[in-house]
């Protein structure tokens, strides 16, 4: 094999490119990315980057790509793949012939239904340039309205408060973070936002968003109007599957891959936010994750399998979010749990463990200031991977060292 | 010239664990390995300056609590993404039941 092409220069594509070299691949590697920057980390975009200047935090600097012999074509998008001829066509007409192809095209913000652009006061947050535009509007006293009580919206709310903006967050469901986060944790987060002065409106259906020269407006179904200087829509993300679909690959809530991250074409793999894969430990159910460590892990795994290793996805899903001084961490997936166990760690710090009908640990969600829950969540993740059935009483007891339960 | 400072009694660090140690405006992480040896590194992760003392020690690895970046605490070597810059390590000695590190 002599040429591996990676489409999508984000966290996952960059990790895969380096992992190929770490595995001693000595052929040609081309990493193609539509954005202008070298691959950078997205998590800071809703957190520190907005507060402390806006230089993108690069996954690696240019010298490391050069040293590793990775050709990075930034500012180039791939417009078509020909799986039969094994070529990819770039926006500038260039044709790249590949032996194997990796798709790490990520995801893009879900657009607000019915909204047509371009809009200046109604935005989404995914890229560095999105963050620059939002930051410019976050002057002290400016009014920011956020649509959607998911992680990105809530992190942005916390950051905007630190910058002195007034913040209103509108959520359609009865509580924030209803997808994947236990109610006990979202209650802590909601209370903290309220204490910091964020106005949270739950159970509000939006009829229309509009913008004028001075304001953007939310019209709610019950007839209220909320005017803001800027609206940021954070209602989830959709996977970038068009390229794969047009090439005839199977799509199923993302580019469908098997446990080796192989698509329906044996020479094309997909990894990261763009793909759906069978999740072990959870009966092989097909999921698509939007998480930073998953992007890294799958990039590394895809690299191994591009080179013929046949390794299987085995990582337990893991996610974190930072809001104010609070960090939330979640390992595993709680759907299907039949028992929840509460572990008090310290004042304002706790972990909720979820067990299935056989008593196996399937998820752990923790929240607290700084990294107060980190070690225990990491150990819980290892317990989930080991399919341990911990004694619920021991789990709940603050004095139990979780390390001792790992062998249970 | 080495500059030995006392950290704590040996039994104040559990086996396969880590503690934080602050001295003269600097912060360190001091480890006790599963085979009962002691080691010291800079306290802050080279990715985003998060203290490693809240991280998890597994064999000869310290894992950062923030994004699970991994280092060998014996050599300071960064073990892959997201960390790529090694940790500085410091000599350790045990004397009279106490742990000392050389911070010079
Ligand atoms: C604001 C924000 C905050 C986040 N915070 C956290 C967090 O706290 N914790 C956490 O676990 N996760 C977080 N995430 C999620 C995490 O950043 C993503 O899971 C991760 O970036 C996914 O990496 P990826 O490489 O799969 O996709 P992406 O990062 O989306 O990269 C895909 C790249 O492919 C490019 N591309 C797409 N199509 C083409 C094409 N046809 N040709 C060329 N290039 C193409 C895109 O332009 C993009 O640059 C956050 C995400 C955002 C946006
Ligand atoms: S701060 Fe240590 S891995 Fe990110």
Coordinates of C-alpha atoms and ligand atoms in Angstrom, one line a residue:
Chain A
X1 CA 0.0 0.0 0.0
X2 CA 1.4 3.4 -0.9
X3 CA -1.1 6.2 -0.5
X4 CA -3.6 6.7 2.3
X5 CA -5.9 9.7 1.9
X6 CA -7.8 11.1 4.9
X7 CA -10.7 13.4 4.3
X8 CA -11.5 15.8 7.1
X9 CA -8.7 17.5 9.0
X10 CA -10.2 17.6 12.5
X11 CA -9.2 15.9 15.7
X12 CA -9.9 12.4 14.3
X13 CA -8.2 12.8 11.0
X14 CA -5.1 14.4 12.5
X15 CA -4.8 11.6 15.1
X16 CA -5.2 9.0 12.5
X17 CA -2.4 10.5 10.3
X18 CA 0.1 10.4 13.2
X19 CA -1.0 7.0 14.3
X20 CA -0.2 5.7 10.8
X21 CA 3.4 6.8 11.2
X22 CA 3.5 5.5 14.8
X23 CA 2.6 2.1 13.2
X24 CA 5.5 2.5 10.8
X25 CA 3.5 3.1 7.7
X26 CA 6.0 4.5 5.3
X27 CA 3.8 5.3 2.3
X28 CA 2.3 8.7 1.4
X29 CA -0.3 10.3 3.7
X30 CA -2.5 13.1 2.5
X31 CA -4.8 14.8 5.0
X32 CA -7.4 17.1 3.3
X33 CA -9.4 19.6 5.3
X34 CA -11.9 22.2 4.2
X35 CA -11.0 24.7 7.0
X36 CA -8.2 27.2 6.7
X37 CA -6.4 26.1 9.8
X38 CA -4.3 23.0 10.6
X39 CA -6.5 20.6 12.8
X40 CA -7.4 22.3 16.1
X41 CA -9.2 21.3 19.2
X42 CA -12.9 22.2 19.2
X43 CA -13.7 21.9 23.0
X44 CA -12.0 25.2 23.8
X45 CA -14.2 27.1 21.3
X46 CA -17.1 27.3 23.8
X47 CA -14.7 27.5 26.9
X48 CA -11.3 29.1 27.2
X49 CA -10.8 30.2 23.6
X50 CA -13.7 32.7 23.9
X51 CA -12.3 34.1 27.1
X52 CA -8.5 34.1 26.4
X53 CA -7.9 35.3 22.9
X54 CA -8.9 33.3 19.9
X55 CA -5.8 31.5 18.6
X56 CA -6.9 28.0 17.6
X57 CA -5.3 25.4 19.8
X58 CA -3.7 23.2 17.2
X59 CA -3.6 19.4 17.7
X60 CA 0.0 19.6 16.4
X61 CA 2.1 22.4 15.0
X62 CA 3.2 22.5 11.3
X63 CA 6.7 21.2 12.1
X64 CA 5.3 17.9 13.5
X65 CA 3.3 17.2 10.3
X66 CA 6.4 18.0 8.3
X67 CA 8.6 15.8 10.5
X68 CA 6.1 12.9 10.2
X69 CA 5.9 13.4 6.4
X70 CA 2.2 14.1 6.5
X71 CA 1.0 16.3 3.7
X72 CA -1.9 18.5 4.9
X73 CA -4.0 20.3 2.3
X74 CA -5.9 22.8 4.4
X75 CA -8.6 25.0 2.7
X76 CA -9.4 22.1 0.3
X77 CA -12.7 20.3 0.3
X78 CA -13.2 17.0 -1.3
X79 CA -16.2 17.1 -3.7
X80 CA -16.5 13.5 -4.8
X81 CA -15.1 10.0 -4.3
X82 CA -15.0 7.4 -7.0
X83 CA -14.8 4.1 -5.1
X84 CA -14.4 2.1 -8.3
X85 CA -11.5 4.1 -9.6
X86 CA -10.2 4.8 -6.1
X87 CA -9.9 8.5 -6.5
X88 CA -11.0 11.6 -4.6
X89 CA -11.7 14.9 -6.4
X90 CA -10.8 18.2 -4.7
X91 CA -12.6 21.6 -5.0
X92 CA -9.7 22.9 -7.1
X93 CA -10.0 20.0 -9.6
X94 CA -7.1 18.0 -8.3
X95 CA -7.6 14.2 -8.3
X96 CA -6.0 12.2 -5.6
X97 CA -5.6 8.4 -6.2
X98 CA -5.8 6.4 -3.0
X99 CA -5.1 2.9 -2.0
X100 CA -7.1 3.3 1.2
X101 CA -9.4 6.1 2.3
X102 CA -10.4 7.3 5.7
X103 CA -13.4 9.6 6.1
X104 CA -13.2 11.8 9.2
X105 CA -15.6 14.5 8.0
X106 CA -17.1 15.2 11.4
X107 CA -20.4 16.9 11.9
X108 CA -22.0 20.3 11.4
X109 CA -24.5 22.2 13.5
X110 CA -28.1 21.2 13.0
X111 CA -29.7 24.2 11.3
X112 CA -32.8 25.8 12.9
X113 CA -35.8 24.5 11.0
X114 CA -37.1 26.9 8.4
X115 CA -34.3 29.5 8.9
X116 CA -32.6 30.6 5.8
X117 CA -29.3 32.4 5.8
X118 CA -26.9 34.1 5.7
X119 CA -27.6 35.6 9.1
X120 CA -25.3 37.8 11.1
X121 CA -27.1 37.9 14.4
X122 CA -28.2 34.2 14.3
X123 CA -25.3 31.9 14.5
X124 CA -24.1 28.4 15.3
X125 CA -20.8 27.3 17.0
X126 CA -18.6 24.6 15.5
X127 CA -15.6 26.2 13.9
X128 CA -12.9 28.6 14.9
X129 CA -14.4 31.2 12.6
X130 CA -17.8 30.7 14.3
X131 CA -16.1 31.4 17.6
X132 CA -14.5 34.6 16.3
X133 CA -17.8 35.9 15.1
X134 CA -19.6 35.1 18.3
X135 CA -16.8 36.5 20.5
X136 CA -17.1 39.8 18.6
X137 CA -20.7 40.1 19.7
X138 CA -20.1 39.3 23.3
X139 CA -19.6 42.7 24.7
X140 CA -20.4 43.4 28.4
X141 CA -24.1 44.2 28.6
X142 CA -24.9 42.6 25.2
X143 CA -27.8 40.3 25.2
X144 CA -27.2 36.7 24.0
X145 CA -30.0 34.3 23.5
X146 CA -29.1 30.6 23.2
X147 CA -31.5 28.1 21.6
X148 CA -31.0 24.7 23.1
X149 CA -29.9 23.5 26.5
X150 CA -27.3 21.1 25.4
X151 CA -23.6 21.1 26.2
X152 CA -22.4 23.7 23.7
X153 CA -25.2 26.1 24.6
X154 CA -24.6 25.7 28.3
X155 CA -20.8 26.1 28.0
X156 CA -21.3 29.2 25.8
X157 CA -23.8 30.6 28.4
X158 CA -21.2 30.2 31.2
X159 CA -18.5 31.8 29.1
X160 CA -20.7 34.7 28.0
X161 CA -21.6 35.4 31.6
X162 CA -17.9 35.6 32.5
X163 CA -17.6 38.1 29.6
X164 CA -20.4 40.2 31.1
X165 CA -23.1 39.5 28.6
X166 CA -26.7 39.0 29.6
X167 CA -27.8 35.5 28.7
X168 CA -31.2 33.9 28.0
X169 CA -31.3 30.2 27.2
X170 CA -34.4 28.7 25.6
X171 CA -35.0 24.9 25.8
X172 CA -37.9 23.1 24.2
X173 CA -38.0 20.2 26.6
X174 CA -38.9 20.3 30.3
X175 CA -35.3 20.3 31.4
X176 CA -31.8 21.1 30.1
X177 CA -29.5 18.2 29.1
X178 CA -32.3 15.7 28.8
X179 CA -30.3 13.7 26.2
X180 CA -27.8 11.4 28.0
X181 CA -27.5 13.3 31.3
X182 CA -29.3 12.1 34.5
X183 CA -31.8 14.6 35.9
X184 CA -29.9 14.9 39.2
X185 CA -26.9 16.3 37.3
X186 CA -28.8 18.6 35.0
X187 CA -30.6 20.1 38.1
X188 CA -27.2 21.0 39.6
X189 CA -26.1 22.6 36.3
X190 CA -29.4 24.5 35.9
X191 CA -29.2 25.8 39.5
X192 CA -25.7 27.0 39.0
X193 CA -26.6 28.9 35.8
X194 CA -29.5 30.5 37.5
X195 CA -27.2 31.6 40.4
X196 CA -24.8 33.1 37.8
X197 CA -27.7 35.1 36.3
X198 CA -28.5 33.1 33.2
X199 CA -32.2 33.1 32.5
X200 CA -33.3 29.5 31.6
X201 CA -36.6 29.0 29.9
X202 CA -37.6 25.3 29.6
X203 CA -40.6 23.8 27.8
X204 CA -40.7 26.7 25.3
X205 CA -41.5 26.0 21.7
X206 CA -40.1 28.4 19.2
X207 CA -42.2 29.4 16.3
X208 CA -39.7 31.6 14.4
X209 CA -36.3 33.2 14.5
X210 CA -35.7 36.4 12.7
X211 CA -33.1 39.2 12.5
X212 CA -33.2 42.9 11.7
X213 CA -30.4 45.5 11.5
X214 CA -30.3 46.0 15.3
X215 CA -31.7 42.8 16.9
X216 CA -32.5 39.2 16.4
X217 CA -35.8 38.0 17.6
X218 CA -37.3 34.8 19.0
X219 CA -41.1 34.4 18.6
X220 CA -42.4 31.7 20.8
X221 CA -45.5 29.6 20.1
X222 CA -47.3 31.1 23.1
X223 CA -46.8 34.5 21.5
X224 CA -43.8 35.9 23.4
X225 CA -41.1 37.9 21.7
X226 CA -37.5 37.7 23.0
X227 CA -35.2 40.3 21.5
X228 CA -31.4 39.8 21.7
X229 CA -28.3 41.2 20.1
X230 CA -27.3 37.8 19.0
X231 CA -28.9 34.3 18.9
X232 CA -26.7 31.2 18.9
X233 CA -28.5 28.0 17.9
X234 CA -27.2 24.9 19.7
X235 CA -29.7 22.2 18.9
X236 CA -27.3 19.4 18.0
X237 CA -25.2 18.3 15.1
X238 CA -25.7 16.3 11.9
X239 CA -23.0 14.1 10.5
X240 CA -21.3 15.0 7.3
X241 CA -22.3 12.0 5.2
X242 CA -23.0 13.5 1.8
X243 CA -19.7 12.6 0.3
X244 CA -20.1 9.0 1.5
X245 CA -23.7 8.8 0.4
X246 CA -22.9 10.1 -3.1
X247 CA -20.2 7.4 -3.3
X248 CA -22.8 4.8 -2.6
X249 CA -21.7 3.9 0.9
X250 CA -24.3 2.7 3.4
X251 CA -25.6 5.5 5.7
X252 CA -27.4 4.8 9.0
X253 CA -27.4 7.8 11.3
X254 CA -23.9 8.6 10.1
X255 CA -21.6 6.7 7.8
X256 CA -22.2 3.1 8.8
X257 CA -19.1 1.2 9.8
X258 CA -18.5 -2.2 11.3
X259 CA -16.6 -2.9 14.5
X260 CA -13.4 -2.4 12.6
X261 CA -14.6 1.1 11.4
X262 CA -14.8 -0.3 7.8
X263 CA -17.6 1.1 5.6
X264 CA -19.5 -0.9 3.1
X265 CA -16.5 -0.4 0.8
X266 CA -13.6 -2.6 2.0
X267 CA -11.0 0.1 1.2
X268 CA -12.9 3.0 2.8
X269 CA -13.0 3.5 6.6
X270 CA -14.8 6.2 8.6
X271 CA -14.2 7.4 12.2
X272 CA -15.2 10.1 14.7
X273 CA -18.3 12.2 14.7
X274 CA -19.3 11.3 11.1
X275 CA -19.8 7.5 11.7
X276 CA -22.2 5.2 13.4
X277 CA -20.7 2.0 14.8
X278 CA -21.7 -1.1 16.9
X279 CA -21.0 -0.3 20.5
X280 CA -19.6 -3.3 22.5
X281 CA -20.6 -3.7 26.1
X282 CA -24.1 -2.5 25.1
X283 CA -25.2 -5.4 23.0
X284 CA -23.6 -4.0 19.8
X285 CA -26.2 -1.4 19.4
X286 CA -25.4 1.2 16.6
X287 CA -24.5 4.6 18.0
X288 CA -22.9 7.7 16.7
X289 CA -20.9 9.7 19.3
X290 CA -19.9 13.3 19.3
X291 CA -17.1 13.3 21.7
X292 CA -13.5 14.3 21.6
X293 CA -11.8 11.2 23.1
X294 CA -13.9 9.0 20.8
X295 CA -12.5 11.0 17.8
X296 CA -9.0 10.3 19.1
X297 CA -9.5 6.7 19.9
X298 CA -11.3 5.9 16.6
X299 CA -8.6 7.8 14.7
X300 CA -6.0 5.6 16.3
X301 CA -8.0 2.4 15.7
X302 CA -8.8 3.3 12.1
X303 CA -5.1 3.8 11.4
X304 CA -4.3 0.4 12.7
X305 CA -7.1 -1.2 10.6
X306 CA -6.2 0.8 7.4
X307 CA -2.9 -1.1 7.7
X308 CA -4.7 -4.4 8.1
X309 CA -4.8 -4.9 11.8
X310 CA -8.5 -5.9 12.2
X311 CA -8.7 -4.3 15.7
X312 CA -12.2 -3.9 17.2
X313 CA -13.8 -0.9 18.8
X314 CA -13.7 -1.5 22.5
X315 CA -13.6 1.9 24.2
X316 CA -16.3 2.9 26.7
X317 CA -17.9 6.2 25.6
X318 CA -16.5 9.1 27.7
X319 CA -17.4 12.8 27.7
X320 CA -16.7 15.8 29.8
X321 CA -18.0 19.4 30.0
X322 CA -16.8 22.5 31.8
X323 CA -19.1 25.2 33.0
X324 CA -17.9 27.8 35.5
X325 CA -15.7 25.9 37.9
X326 CA -17.8 22.8 37.5
X327 CA -16.8 19.8 35.5
X328 CA -19.1 17.0 34.5
X329 CA -17.8 13.7 33.3
X330 CA -19.8 10.8 32.0
X331 CA -18.6 7.3 31.2
X332 CA -20.8 4.7 29.5
X333 CA -24.5 5.0 28.5
X334 CA -27.2 4.8 31.1
X335 CA -30.1 3.8 28.7
X336 CA -31.5 0.5 29.9
X337 CA -30.4 0.9 33.5
X338 CA -32.6 -0.6 36.1
X339 CA -30.8 0.7 39.2
X340 CA -29.1 4.0 40.1
X341 CA -26.7 4.3 43.0
X342 CA -25.7 7.7 44.4
X343 CA -22.2 8.2 45.8
X344 CA -21.6 11.4 47.8
X345 CA -18.1 12.5 47.3
X346 CA -18.1 15.9 49.0
X347 CA -20.4 18.9 49.3
X348 CA -21.6 19.7 45.8
X349 CA -19.8 16.7 44.4
X350 CA -21.4 13.4 43.6
X351 CA -21.5 10.4 41.2
X352 CA -24.5 8.5 40.0
X353 CA -23.8 4.9 38.9
X354 CA -26.2 3.0 36.7
X355 CA -26.5 -0.7 36.8
X356 CA -28.4 -3.0 34.4
X357 CA -30.7 -5.8 35.3
X358 CA -27.8 -8.2 35.9
X359 CA -26.1 -5.8 38.3
X360 CA -23.4 -4.8 35.8
X361 CA -22.2 -1.2 35.9
X362 CA -23.1 0.4 32.6
X363 CA -22.7 4.2 33.2
X364 CA -21.3 6.6 35.7
X365 CA -22.0 10.4 35.7
X366 CA -20.3 12.7 38.1
X367 CA -20.2 16.4 38.8
X368 CA -18.1 18.7 41.0
X369 CA -15.7 21.5 41.1
X370 CA -12.4 21.1 39.2
X371 CA -11.4 17.4 38.8
X372 CA -13.1 16.2 41.9
X373 CA -14.9 13.3 40.2
X374 CA -12.3 12.5 37.5
X375 CA -10.5 9.6 39.1
X376 CA -13.6 7.8 40.2
X377 CA -15.2 8.2 36.7
X378 CA -12.1 6.9 35.1
X379 CA -12.2 3.8 37.4
X380 CA -15.9 3.4 36.7
X381 CA -15.0 3.4 33.0
X382 CA -12.6 0.6 33.6
X383 CA -15.2 -1.3 35.6
X384 CA -17.7 -0.9 32.8
X385 CA -15.2 -2.2 30.3
X386 CA -14.4 -5.2 32.6
X387 CA -18.2 -5.9 32.9
X388 CA -18.0 -5.8 36.6
X389 CA -21.0 -6.3 38.9
X390 CA -20.0 -4.1 41.9
X391 CA -21.8 -4.3 45.2
X392 CA -24.2 -1.3 45.2
X393 CA -23.6 -0.7 48.9
X394 CA -19.9 -0.5 48.4
X395 CA -20.4 1.8 45.4
X396 CA -22.4 4.2 47.5
X397 CA -20.1 4.3 50.4
X398 CA -17.8 7.3 50.1
X399 CA -15.1 5.4 52.0
X400 CA -14.8 2.6 49.4
X401 CA -11.9 3.0 47.0
X402 CA -13.3 2.2 43.6
X403 CA -10.0 0.6 42.7
X404 CA -10.9 -2.2 45.1
X405 CA -14.1 -2.9 43.2
X406 CA -12.4 -3.2 39.8
X407 CA -11.9 -6.9 40.4
X408 CA -15.4 -7.6 41.7
Chain B
X1 CA 24.1 21.5 43.7
X2 CA 21.1 19.5 44.8
X3 CA 18.5 21.0 47.0
X4 CA 16.7 18.3 48.9
X5 CA 13.3 19.1 50.4
X6 CA 11.2 16.9 52.6
X7 CA 7.8 16.1 51.1
X8 CA 6.1 13.8 53.7
X9 CA 6.4 10.5 55.5
X10 CA 6.5 7.5 53.2
X11 CA 3.3 6.2 54.6
X12 CA 1.4 9.3 53.6
X13 CA 1.3 8.2 50.0
X14 CA -0.6 5.0 49.3
X15 CA 0.9 2.4 47.0
X16 CA 0.0 3.1 43.3
X17 CA -1.0 6.7 44.2
X18 CA 0.1 10.3 43.9
X19 CA 0.0 13.4 46.1
X20 CA 0.5 17.1 45.4
X21 CA 3.5 18.9 46.9
X22 CA 4.0 22.7 46.8
X23 CA 7.3 24.3 47.5
X24 CA 8.7 27.8 46.9
X25 CA 6.0 28.8 44.5
X26 CA 6.3 25.6 42.5
X27 CA 4.1 22.6 42.4
X28 CA 5.0 18.9 42.1
X29 CA 3.4 15.5 41.9
X30 CA 5.0 12.8 44.1
X31 CA 4.2 9.1 43.3
X32 CA 4.5 5.8 45.0
X33 CA 4.6 2.9 42.5
X34 CA 2.9 -0.5 43.0
X35 CA 6.4 -1.9 43.6
X36 CA 6.9 0.6 46.4
X37 CA 9.3 3.1 44.8
X38 CA 8.9 6.8 44.9
X39 CA 9.1 9.3 42.0
X40 CA 8.5 13.0 41.5
X41 CA 7.5 15.1 38.4
X42 CA 6.2 18.6 37.7
X43 CA 2.7 18.9 39.1
X44 CA 1.0 20.3 36.0
X45 CA 0.0 18.4 32.9
X46 CA 1.8 19.7 29.7
X47 CA -1.5 19.9 27.8
X48 CA -3.6 22.4 29.8
X49 CA -1.7 22.9 33.1
X50 CA -4.1 20.8 35.1
X51 CA -2.7 19.3 38.4
X52 CA -1.9 15.6 38.0
X53 CA -2.3 14.8 41.7
X54 CA -6.0 14.2 41.0
X55 CA -5.2 11.8 38.3
X56 CA -5.1 8.0 38.3
X57 CA -1.9 6.0 38.8
X58 CA -1.8 2.7 37.0
X59 CA 1.5 0.8 37.1
X60 CA 4.1 3.3 35.9
X61 CA 1.6 5.7 34.3
X62 CA 0.0 8.8 35.6
X63 CA -3.2 9.7 33.7
X64 CA -4.3 13.3 33.7
X65 CA -7.7 13.8 35.3
X66 CA -8.8 16.4 32.7
X67 CA -8.5 14.6 29.3
X68 CA -6.7 11.4 30.2
X69 CA -3.4 12.4 28.8
X70 CA -0.8 9.8 29.9
X71 CA 2.8 10.1 31.1
X72 CA 5.3 7.7 32.5
X73 CA 5.9 9.2 36.0
X74 CA 9.2 7.3 36.1
X75 CA 10.7 9.0 33.0
X76 CA 8.3 11.9 32.4
X77 CA 7.7 10.6 28.9
X78 CA 4.4 11.7 27.3
X79 CA 2.6 8.6 26.0
X80 CA 0.6 10.1 23.2
X81 CA -2.4 12.3 22.4
X82 CA -3.4 14.8 23.7
X83 CA -0.1 15.2 25.4
X84 CA 3.1 15.5 23.4
X85 CA 5.4 17.4 25.7
X86 CA 7.2 15.4 28.3
X87 CA 7.0 16.1 32.1
X88 CA 10.1 17.1 34.0
X89 CA 11.1 14.6 36.6
X90 CA 13.0 15.1 39.9
X91 CA 15.3 12.8 41.9
X92 CA 13.8 11.3 45.0
X93 CA 15.4 9.8 48.1
X94 CA 14.0 8.1 51.2
X95 CA 15.7 8.9 54.5
X96 CA 14.5 8.2 58.1
X97 CA 11.0 7.2 56.8
X98 CA 10.5 10.4 54.8
X99 CA 10.4 11.2 51.1
X100 CA 12.7 13.9 49.8
X101 CA 12.9 15.4 46.4
X102 CA 15.6 17.4 44.8
X103 CA 14.1 20.5 43.3
X104 CA 17.2 22.3 42.1
Ligands
LIG1 C1 -17.9 24.1 20.6 C2 -17.6 22.6 20.9 C3 -17.2 22.2 22.1 C4 -17.0 20.8 22.4 N1 -16.7 20.4 23.6 C5 -16.5 19.1 23.9 C6 -16.2 18.7 25.2 O1 -16.1 19.5 26.2 N2 -16.0 17.3 25.4 C7 -16.0 16.4 24.4 O2 -15.8 15.2 24.6 N3 -16.3 16.8 23.1 C8 -16.5 18.2 22.9 N4 -16.8 18.6 21.6 C9 -16.9 17.5 20.5 C10 -15.6 17.3 19.8 O3 -15.0 18.5 19.5 C11 -15.9 16.5 18.6 O4 -16.3 15.2 19.0 C12 -14.6 16.3 17.7 O5 -14.2 17.5 17.2 C13 -14.9 15.3 16.5 O6 -13.7 15.2 15.7 P1 -13.8 14.8 14.2 O7 -12.5 14.9 13.7 O8 -14.6 13.5 14.1 O9 -14.8 15.9 13.5 P2 -14.6 17.4 13.3 O10 -13.8 18.0 14.5 O11 -15.9 18.0 13.0 O12 -13.6 17.6 12.0 C14 -14.1 17.3 10.7 C15 -13.4 18.1 9.7 O13 -13.6 17.6 8.4 C16 -13.8 18.7 7.6 N5 -14.6 18.2 6.4 C17 -15.9 17.8 6.3 N6 -16.2 17.4 5.1 C18 -15.1 17.7 4.3 C19 -14.8 17.5 2.9 N7 -15.7 17.0 2.0 N8 -13.6 17.8 2.5 C20 -12.6 18.3 3.3 N9 -12.9 18.5 4.6 C21 -14.1 18.2 5.1 C22 -14.6 19.7 8.4 O14 -14.4 21.0 7.8 C23 -13.8 19.6 9.7 O15 -12.8 20.4 9.8 C24 -17.1 19.9 21.3 C25 -17.4 20.4 20.0 C26 -17.7 21.7 19.8 C27 -18.1 22.2 18.4
LIG2 S1 -4.9 18.9 30.7 FE1 -3.9 17.0 30.9 S2 -4.6 15.9 29.2 FE2 -5.5 17.8 28.9

